[in-house]
Coordinates of C-alpha atoms and ligand atoms in Angstrom, one line a residue:
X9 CA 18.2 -43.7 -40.0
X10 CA 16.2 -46.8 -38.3
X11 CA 19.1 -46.8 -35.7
X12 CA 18.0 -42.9 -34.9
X13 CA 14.4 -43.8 -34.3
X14 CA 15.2 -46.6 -32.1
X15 CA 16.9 -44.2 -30.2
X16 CA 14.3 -41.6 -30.3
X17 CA 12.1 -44.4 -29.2
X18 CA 14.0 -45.1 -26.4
X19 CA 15.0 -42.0 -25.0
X20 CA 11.1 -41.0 -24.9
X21 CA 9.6 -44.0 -23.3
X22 CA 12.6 -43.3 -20.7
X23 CA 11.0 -39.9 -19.9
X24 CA 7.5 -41.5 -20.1
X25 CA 8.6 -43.7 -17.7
X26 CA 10.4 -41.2 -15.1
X27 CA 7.3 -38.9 -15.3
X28 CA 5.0 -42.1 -14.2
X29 CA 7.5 -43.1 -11.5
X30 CA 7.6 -39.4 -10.4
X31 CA 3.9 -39.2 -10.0
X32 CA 3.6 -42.3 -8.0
X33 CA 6.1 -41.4 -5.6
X34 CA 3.8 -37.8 -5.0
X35 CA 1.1 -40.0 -4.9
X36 CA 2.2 -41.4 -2.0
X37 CA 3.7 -38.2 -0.1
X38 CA 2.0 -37.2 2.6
X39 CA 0.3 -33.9 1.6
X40 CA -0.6 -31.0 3.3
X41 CA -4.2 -30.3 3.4
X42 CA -4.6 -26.8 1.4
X43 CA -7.6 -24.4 1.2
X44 CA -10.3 -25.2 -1.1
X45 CA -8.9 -23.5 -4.7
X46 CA -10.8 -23.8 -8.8
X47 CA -9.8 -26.0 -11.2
X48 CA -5.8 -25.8 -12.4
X49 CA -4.5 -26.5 -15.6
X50 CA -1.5 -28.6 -15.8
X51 CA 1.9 -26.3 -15.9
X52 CA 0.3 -22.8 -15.7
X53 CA -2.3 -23.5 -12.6
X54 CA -4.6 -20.6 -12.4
X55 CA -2.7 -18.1 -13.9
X56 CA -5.9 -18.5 -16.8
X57 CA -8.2 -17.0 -14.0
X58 CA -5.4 -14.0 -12.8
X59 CA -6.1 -11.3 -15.0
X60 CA -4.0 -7.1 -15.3
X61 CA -5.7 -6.3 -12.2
X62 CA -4.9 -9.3 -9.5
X63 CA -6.7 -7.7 -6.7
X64 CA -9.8 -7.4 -8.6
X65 CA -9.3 -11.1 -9.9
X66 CA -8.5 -12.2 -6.1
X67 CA -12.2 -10.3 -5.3
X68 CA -14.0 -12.5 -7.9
X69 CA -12.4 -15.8 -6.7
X70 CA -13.2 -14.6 -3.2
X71 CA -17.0 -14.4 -3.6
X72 CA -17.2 -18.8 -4.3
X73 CA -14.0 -19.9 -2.5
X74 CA -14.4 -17.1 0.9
X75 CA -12.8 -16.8 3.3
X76 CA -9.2 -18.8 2.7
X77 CA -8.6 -20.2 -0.4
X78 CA -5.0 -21.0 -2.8
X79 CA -4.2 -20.4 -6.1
X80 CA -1.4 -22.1 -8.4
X81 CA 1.0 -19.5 -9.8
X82 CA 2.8 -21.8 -11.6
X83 CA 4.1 -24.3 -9.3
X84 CA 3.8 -21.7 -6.4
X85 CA 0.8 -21.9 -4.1
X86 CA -0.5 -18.6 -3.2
X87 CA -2.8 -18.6 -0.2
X88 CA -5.4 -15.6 0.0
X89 CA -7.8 -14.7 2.7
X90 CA -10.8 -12.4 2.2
X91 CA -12.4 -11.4 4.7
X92 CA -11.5 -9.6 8.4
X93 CA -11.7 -13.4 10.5
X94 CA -9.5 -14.9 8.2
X95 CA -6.8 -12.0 8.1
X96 CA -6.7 -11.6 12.0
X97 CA -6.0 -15.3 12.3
X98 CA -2.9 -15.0 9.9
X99 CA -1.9 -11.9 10.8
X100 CA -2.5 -12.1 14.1
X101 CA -3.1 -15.3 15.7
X102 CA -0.1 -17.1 13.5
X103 CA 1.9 -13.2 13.2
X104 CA 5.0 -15.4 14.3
X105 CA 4.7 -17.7 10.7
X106 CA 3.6 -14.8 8.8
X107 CA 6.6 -12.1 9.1
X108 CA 8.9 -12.6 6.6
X109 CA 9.3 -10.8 3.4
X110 CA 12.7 -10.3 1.5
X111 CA 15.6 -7.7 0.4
X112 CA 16.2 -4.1 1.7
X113 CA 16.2 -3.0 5.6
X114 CA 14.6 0.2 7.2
X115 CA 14.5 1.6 10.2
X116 CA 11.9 4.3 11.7
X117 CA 12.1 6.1 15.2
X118 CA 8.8 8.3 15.6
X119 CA 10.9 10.9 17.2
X120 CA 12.2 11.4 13.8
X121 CA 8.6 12.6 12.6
X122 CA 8.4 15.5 14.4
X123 CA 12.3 16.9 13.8
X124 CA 11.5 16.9 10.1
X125 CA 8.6 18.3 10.5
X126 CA 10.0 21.5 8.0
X127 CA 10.6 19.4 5.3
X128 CA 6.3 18.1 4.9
X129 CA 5.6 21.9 5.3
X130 CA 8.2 23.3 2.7
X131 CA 7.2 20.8 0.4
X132 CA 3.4 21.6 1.1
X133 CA 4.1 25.0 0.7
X134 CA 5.8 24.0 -2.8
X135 CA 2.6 22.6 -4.1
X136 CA 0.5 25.2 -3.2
X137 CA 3.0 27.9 -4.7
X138 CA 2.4 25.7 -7.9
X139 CA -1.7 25.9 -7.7
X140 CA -1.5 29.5 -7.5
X141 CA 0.8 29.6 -10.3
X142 CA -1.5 27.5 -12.5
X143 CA -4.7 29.5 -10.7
X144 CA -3.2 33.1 -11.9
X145 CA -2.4 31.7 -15.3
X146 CA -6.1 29.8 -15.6
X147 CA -4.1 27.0 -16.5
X148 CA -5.6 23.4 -16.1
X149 CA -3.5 20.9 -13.4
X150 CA -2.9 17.4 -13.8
X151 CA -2.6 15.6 -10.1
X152 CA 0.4 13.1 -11.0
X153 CA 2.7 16.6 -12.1
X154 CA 1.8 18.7 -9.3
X155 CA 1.9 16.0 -6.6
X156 CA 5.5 14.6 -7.6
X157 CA 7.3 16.8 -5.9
X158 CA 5.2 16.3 -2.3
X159 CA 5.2 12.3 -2.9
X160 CA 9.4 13.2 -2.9
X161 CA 9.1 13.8 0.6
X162 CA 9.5 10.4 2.4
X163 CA 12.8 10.2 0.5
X164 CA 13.6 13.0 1.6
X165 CA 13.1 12.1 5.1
X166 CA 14.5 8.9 4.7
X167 CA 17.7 11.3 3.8
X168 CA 17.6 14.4 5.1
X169 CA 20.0 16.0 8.1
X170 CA 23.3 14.1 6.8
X171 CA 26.4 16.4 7.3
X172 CA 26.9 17.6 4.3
X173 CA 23.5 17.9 2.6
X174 CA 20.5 19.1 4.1
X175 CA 18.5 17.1 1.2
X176 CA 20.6 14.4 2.1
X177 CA 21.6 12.5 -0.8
X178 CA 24.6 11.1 1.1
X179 CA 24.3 7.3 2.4
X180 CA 24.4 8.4 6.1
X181 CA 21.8 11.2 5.7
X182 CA 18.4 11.6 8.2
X183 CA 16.5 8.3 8.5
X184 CA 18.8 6.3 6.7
X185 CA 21.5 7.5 9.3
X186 CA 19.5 6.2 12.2
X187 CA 19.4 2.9 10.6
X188 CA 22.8 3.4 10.2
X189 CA 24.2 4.2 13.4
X190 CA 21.4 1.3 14.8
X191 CA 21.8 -1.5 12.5
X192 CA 24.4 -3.5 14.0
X193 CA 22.6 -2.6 17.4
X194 CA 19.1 -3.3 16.7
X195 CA 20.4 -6.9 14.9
X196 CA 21.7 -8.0 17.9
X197 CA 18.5 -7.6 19.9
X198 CA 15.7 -10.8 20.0
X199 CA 12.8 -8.9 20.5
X200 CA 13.0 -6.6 17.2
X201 CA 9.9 -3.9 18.9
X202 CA 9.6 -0.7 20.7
X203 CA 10.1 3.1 19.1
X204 CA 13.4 1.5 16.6
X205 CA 12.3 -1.5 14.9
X206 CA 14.1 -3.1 12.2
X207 CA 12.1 -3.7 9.2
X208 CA 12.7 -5.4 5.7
X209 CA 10.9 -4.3 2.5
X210 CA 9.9 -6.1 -0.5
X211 CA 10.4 -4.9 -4.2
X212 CA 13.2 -4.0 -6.2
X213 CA 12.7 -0.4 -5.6
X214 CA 11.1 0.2 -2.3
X215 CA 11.9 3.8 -2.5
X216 CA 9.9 4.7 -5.8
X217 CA 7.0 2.4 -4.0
X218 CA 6.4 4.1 -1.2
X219 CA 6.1 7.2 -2.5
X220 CA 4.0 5.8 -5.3
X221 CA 2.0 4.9 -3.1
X222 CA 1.6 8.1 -0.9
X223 CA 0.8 10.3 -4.3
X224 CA -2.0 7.9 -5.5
X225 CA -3.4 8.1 -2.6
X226 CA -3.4 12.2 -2.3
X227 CA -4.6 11.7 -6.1
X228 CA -7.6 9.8 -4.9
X229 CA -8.2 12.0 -2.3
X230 CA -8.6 15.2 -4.3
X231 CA -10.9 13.3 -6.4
X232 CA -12.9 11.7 -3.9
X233 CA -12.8 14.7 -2.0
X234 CA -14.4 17.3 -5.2
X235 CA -17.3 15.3 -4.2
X236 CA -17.4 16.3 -0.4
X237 CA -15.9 19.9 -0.7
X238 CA -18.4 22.1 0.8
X239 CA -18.8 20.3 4.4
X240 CA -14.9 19.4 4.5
X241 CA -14.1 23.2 3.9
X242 CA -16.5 24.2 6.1
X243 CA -15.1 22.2 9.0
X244 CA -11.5 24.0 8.4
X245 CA -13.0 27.3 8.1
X246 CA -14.6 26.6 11.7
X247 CA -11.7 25.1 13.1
X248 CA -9.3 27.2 12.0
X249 CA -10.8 29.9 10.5
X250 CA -9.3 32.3 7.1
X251 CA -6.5 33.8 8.8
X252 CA -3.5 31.4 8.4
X253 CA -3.0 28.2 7.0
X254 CA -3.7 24.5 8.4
X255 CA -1.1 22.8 10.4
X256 CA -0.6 19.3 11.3
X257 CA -1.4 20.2 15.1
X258 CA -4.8 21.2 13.6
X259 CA -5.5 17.5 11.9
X260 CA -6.9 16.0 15.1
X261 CA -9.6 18.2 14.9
X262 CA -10.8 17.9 12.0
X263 CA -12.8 14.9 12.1
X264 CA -14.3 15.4 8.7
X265 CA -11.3 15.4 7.0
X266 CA -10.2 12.2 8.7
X267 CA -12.9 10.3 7.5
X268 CA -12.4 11.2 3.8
X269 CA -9.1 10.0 3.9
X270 CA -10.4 6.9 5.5
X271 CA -13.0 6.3 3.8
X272 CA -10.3 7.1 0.2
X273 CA -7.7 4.5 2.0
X274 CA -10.9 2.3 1.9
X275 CA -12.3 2.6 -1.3
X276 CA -8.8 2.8 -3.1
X277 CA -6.3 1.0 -1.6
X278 CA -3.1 1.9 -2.0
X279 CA -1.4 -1.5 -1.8
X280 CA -4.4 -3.7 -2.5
X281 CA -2.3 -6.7 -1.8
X282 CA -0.1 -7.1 1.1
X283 CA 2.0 -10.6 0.5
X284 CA 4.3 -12.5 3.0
X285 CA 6.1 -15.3 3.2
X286 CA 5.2 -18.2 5.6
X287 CA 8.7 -19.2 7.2
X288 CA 7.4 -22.1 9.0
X289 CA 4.2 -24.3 8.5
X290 CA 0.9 -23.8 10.2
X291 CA -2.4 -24.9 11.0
X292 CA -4.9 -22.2 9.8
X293 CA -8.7 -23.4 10.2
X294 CA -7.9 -27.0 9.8
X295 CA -5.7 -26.3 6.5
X296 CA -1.9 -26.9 6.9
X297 CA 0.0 -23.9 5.4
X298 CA 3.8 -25.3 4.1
X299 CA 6.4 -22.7 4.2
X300 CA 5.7 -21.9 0.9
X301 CA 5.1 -17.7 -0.7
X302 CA 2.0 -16.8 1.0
X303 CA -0.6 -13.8 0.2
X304 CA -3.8 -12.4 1.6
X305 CA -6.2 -9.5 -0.4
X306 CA -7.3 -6.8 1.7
X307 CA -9.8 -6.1 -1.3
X308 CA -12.6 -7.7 -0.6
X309 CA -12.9 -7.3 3.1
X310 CA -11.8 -3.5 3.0
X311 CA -15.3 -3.1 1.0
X312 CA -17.6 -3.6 3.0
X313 CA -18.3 -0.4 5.0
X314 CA -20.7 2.3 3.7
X315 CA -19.7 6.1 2.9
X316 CA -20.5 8.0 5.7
X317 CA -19.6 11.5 5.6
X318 CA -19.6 14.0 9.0
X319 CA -19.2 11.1 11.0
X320 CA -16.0 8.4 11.8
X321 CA -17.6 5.1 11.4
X322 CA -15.3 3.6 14.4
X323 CA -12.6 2.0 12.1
X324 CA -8.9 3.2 12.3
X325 CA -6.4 2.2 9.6
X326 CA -3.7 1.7 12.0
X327 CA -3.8 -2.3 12.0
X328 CA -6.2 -2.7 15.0
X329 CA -9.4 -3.4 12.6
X330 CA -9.4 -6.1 10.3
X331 CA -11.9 -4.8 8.2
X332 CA -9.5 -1.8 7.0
X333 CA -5.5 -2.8 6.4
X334 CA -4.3 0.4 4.3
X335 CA -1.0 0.2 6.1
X336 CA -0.8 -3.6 7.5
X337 CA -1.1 -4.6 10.7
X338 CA 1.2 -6.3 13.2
X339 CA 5.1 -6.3 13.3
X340 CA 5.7 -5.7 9.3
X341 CA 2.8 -3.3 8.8
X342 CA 3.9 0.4 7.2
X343 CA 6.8 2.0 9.0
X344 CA 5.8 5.3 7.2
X345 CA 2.1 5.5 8.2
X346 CA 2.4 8.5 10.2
X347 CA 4.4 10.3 7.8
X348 CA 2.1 9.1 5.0
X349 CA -0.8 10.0 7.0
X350 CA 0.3 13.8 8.3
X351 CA 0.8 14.5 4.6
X352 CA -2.2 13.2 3.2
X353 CA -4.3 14.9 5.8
X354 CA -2.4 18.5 5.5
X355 CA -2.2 18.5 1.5
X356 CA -5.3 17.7 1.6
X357 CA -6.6 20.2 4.1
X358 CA -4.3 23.2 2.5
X359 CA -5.7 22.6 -1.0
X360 CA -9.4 22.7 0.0
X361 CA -8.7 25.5 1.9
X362 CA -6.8 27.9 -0.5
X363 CA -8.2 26.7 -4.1
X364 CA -12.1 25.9 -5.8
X365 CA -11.0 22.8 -7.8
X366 CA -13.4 22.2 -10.9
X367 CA -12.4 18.9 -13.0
X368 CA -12.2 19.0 -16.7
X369 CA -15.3 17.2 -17.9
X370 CA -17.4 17.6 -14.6
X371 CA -17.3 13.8 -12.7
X372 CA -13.4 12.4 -11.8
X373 CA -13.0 9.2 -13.8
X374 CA -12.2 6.4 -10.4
X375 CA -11.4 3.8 -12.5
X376 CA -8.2 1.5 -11.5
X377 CA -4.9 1.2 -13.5
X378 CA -2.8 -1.5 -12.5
X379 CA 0.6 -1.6 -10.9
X380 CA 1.7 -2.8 -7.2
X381 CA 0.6 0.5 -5.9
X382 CA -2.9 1.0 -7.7
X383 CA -2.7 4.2 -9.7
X384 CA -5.8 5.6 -11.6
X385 CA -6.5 4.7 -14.5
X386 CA -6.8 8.2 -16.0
X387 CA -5.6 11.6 -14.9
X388 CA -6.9 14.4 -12.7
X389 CA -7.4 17.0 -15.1
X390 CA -9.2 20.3 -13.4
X391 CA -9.0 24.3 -12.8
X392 CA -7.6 25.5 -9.9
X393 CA -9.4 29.2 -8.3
X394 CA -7.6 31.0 -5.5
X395 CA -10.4 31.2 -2.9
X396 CA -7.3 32.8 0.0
X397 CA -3.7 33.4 -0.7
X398 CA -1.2 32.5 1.7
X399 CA 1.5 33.1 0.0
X400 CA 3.6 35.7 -1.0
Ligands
LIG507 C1 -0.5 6.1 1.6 C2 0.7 5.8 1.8 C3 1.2 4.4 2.1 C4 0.5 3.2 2.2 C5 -1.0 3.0 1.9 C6 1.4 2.2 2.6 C7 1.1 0.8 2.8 C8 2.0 -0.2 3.1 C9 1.6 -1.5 3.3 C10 0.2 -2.1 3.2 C11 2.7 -2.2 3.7 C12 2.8 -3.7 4.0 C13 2.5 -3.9 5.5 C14 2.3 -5.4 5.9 O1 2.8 -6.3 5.3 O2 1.6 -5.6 6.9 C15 3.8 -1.3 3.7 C16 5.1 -1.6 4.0 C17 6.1 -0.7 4.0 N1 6.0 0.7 3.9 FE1 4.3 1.7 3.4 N2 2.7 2.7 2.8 C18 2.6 4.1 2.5 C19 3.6 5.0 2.6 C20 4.8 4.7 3.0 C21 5.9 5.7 3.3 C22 5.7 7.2 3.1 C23 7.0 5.1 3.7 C24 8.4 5.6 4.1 C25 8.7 6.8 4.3 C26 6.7 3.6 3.7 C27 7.6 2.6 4.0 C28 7.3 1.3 4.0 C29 8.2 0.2 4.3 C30 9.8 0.4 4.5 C31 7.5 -1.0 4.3 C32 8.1 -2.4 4.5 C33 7.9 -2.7 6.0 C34 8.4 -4.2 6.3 O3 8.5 -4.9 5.4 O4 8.5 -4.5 7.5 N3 5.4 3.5 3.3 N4 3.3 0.0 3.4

């Protein structure tokens, strides 16, 4: 028994020892000079200060520690920038240290957007069908059901026009073809820009995300749009008037409509947090960046504007302003912003147009869920009224 303890003794002064010795030699490692971050504790860092919703707990940090700060995930250092200067110098000063993210590859060609044009309008044409269902019943809709089968559509276009399946569930199928038939091509090529670009995507299931993302975003739209009907709807009745329905040649002019979705991209984010990782190190405003997992929030810069219905307030959301990053900016940003966009912009347009939505309870609840692609936290529950049919 006393020969155990000696041992005992021994074996933990030996790991005593080897975390002292361990420390020393860090001690004297040069280090690289990271952005200001709060207090750690030992082993878990900040995850203490990370709460369900990281965006909004990003946000917080970012009000002391603005514009570039880090945060310990564990052992991993997490860099975040918060405000529009500090993004365009990572994302665009440094783009060349910033691009890499892991798994899956996709391809786009914008050609491609216009070819499947059908598909967005059978599918819009679906979910109207489904309104006026639920408006000659007086039945109540919930946005996540009826929008499912619209948000399907990127997949479909990712798919579609393989031999032998229109809906293309065949490997080789629309989009997916392209990338294909270009892979091999596109590899060998240095500069990886122009119409094909050959893109990588994070997540284990990048095809669920996406169109995640697309339907909470037509889900915040209808319930940011309630708010704004009357104007929006009067801007398609003088644009395009009661005879036939809006088209995605007719979105350009509706100017109205474009800031709602802007302003909805703004306001609710649908990817809150766009993370790379640094594949070489950098100097960023005097901080050395290692090649370490890096992120940046778009959530507290993306703020800052004011509502301004009626009129565009000189922002796009095609990665040229920092200010407003719903799809990304530079070499990785969204391949499927067009598509995402057209859709958003016709739903949108068609449901205004043909239906008087009331919602259960009077106000849409905006609150946030969590998840990568920022659902709401409750459900769109409201009355659909034919105003025009359409349809037969
Ligand atoms: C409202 C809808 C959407 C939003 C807000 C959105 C947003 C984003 C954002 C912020 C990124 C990261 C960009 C960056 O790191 O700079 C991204 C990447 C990506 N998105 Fe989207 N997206 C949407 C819809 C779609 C759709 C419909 C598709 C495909 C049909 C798509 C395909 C992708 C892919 C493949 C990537 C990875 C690109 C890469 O890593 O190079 N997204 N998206």
């Amino acid at each position: 028994m006393k020969g155990l303890f000696s041992w005992a003794t021994v074996v933990l002064l030996g790991f005593v020892s080897l975390f002292f010795i361990m420390k020393l030699f860090s001690y004297f490692q040069p280090k690289p000079s990271l952005p200001p971050s709060p207090m750690a504790l030992p082993v878990i860092g900040h995850f203490h200060l990370i709460g369900y919703r990281v965006h909004q707990s990003f946000h917080k940090l970012s009000a002391i520690l603005r514009p570039l700060f880090h945060v310990m995930l564990g052992s991993v250092p997490f860099i975040v920038a918060s405000d529009a200067a500090a993004a365009r110098d990572i994302l665009r000063e440094h783009e060349k240290c910033f691009v890499d993210r892991k798994t899956a590859e996709t391809i786009t060609r914008t050609g491609s957007l216009k070819e499947l044009q059908w598909i967005r309008k059978e599918e819009v044409r679906k979910l109207l069908g489904l309104l006026y269902e639920k408006a000659e019943r007086r039945q109540e809709w919930t946005s996540g059901r009826l929008l499912r089968g619209s948000a399907t559509t990127g997949d479909q276009m990712m798919n579609s026009g393989g031999s032998d399946d229109c809906h293309g569930h065949t490997e080789r199928g629309g989009l997916r073809r392209i990338l294909w038939e270009h892979r091999s091509a596109a590899a060998q090529k240095e500069g990886r820009q122009g119409s094909l670009q050959l893109r990588q995507s994070d997540g284990a299931d990048p095809r669920g995300g996406r169109a995640a993302r697309k339907e909470n975003s037509v889900k915040t739209a209808v319930a940011e749009t309630i708010h704004h009907l009357r104007d929006a709807r009067r801007e398609i009745e003088s644009v395009v008037g009661l005879s036939r329905l809006v088209e995605e040649s007719d979105v350009p002019n509706l100017p109205l409509l474009h800031t709602i979705v802007k302003e909805t991209l703004r306001l609710h984010p649908a990817f809150p947090i766009i993370s790379r990782h640094s594949n070489a190190p950098c100097k960023i405003r005097g901080y050395s960046i290692p090649p370490t997992p890096e992120s940046r929030s778009t959530f507290g810069f993306s703020r800052r504007c004011s509502w301004s219905v009626g009129r565009s307030f000189g922002v796009d959301v095609k990665g040229q302003h920092f200010h407003l990053l719903p799809f990304g900016t530079g070499r990785r940003m969204c391949p499927g912003m067009s598509l995402a966009l057209q859709l958003i912009h016709t739903t949108l347009a068609n449901v205004m147009q043909c239906f008087e939505l009331s919602i259960v309870g009077g106000m849409a609840e905006m609150t946030e869920g969590h998840g990568a692609s920022l659902p709401r936290a409750h459900r769109l529950v409201g009355t659909p009224k034919a105003r025009i049919k359409f349809l037969p």
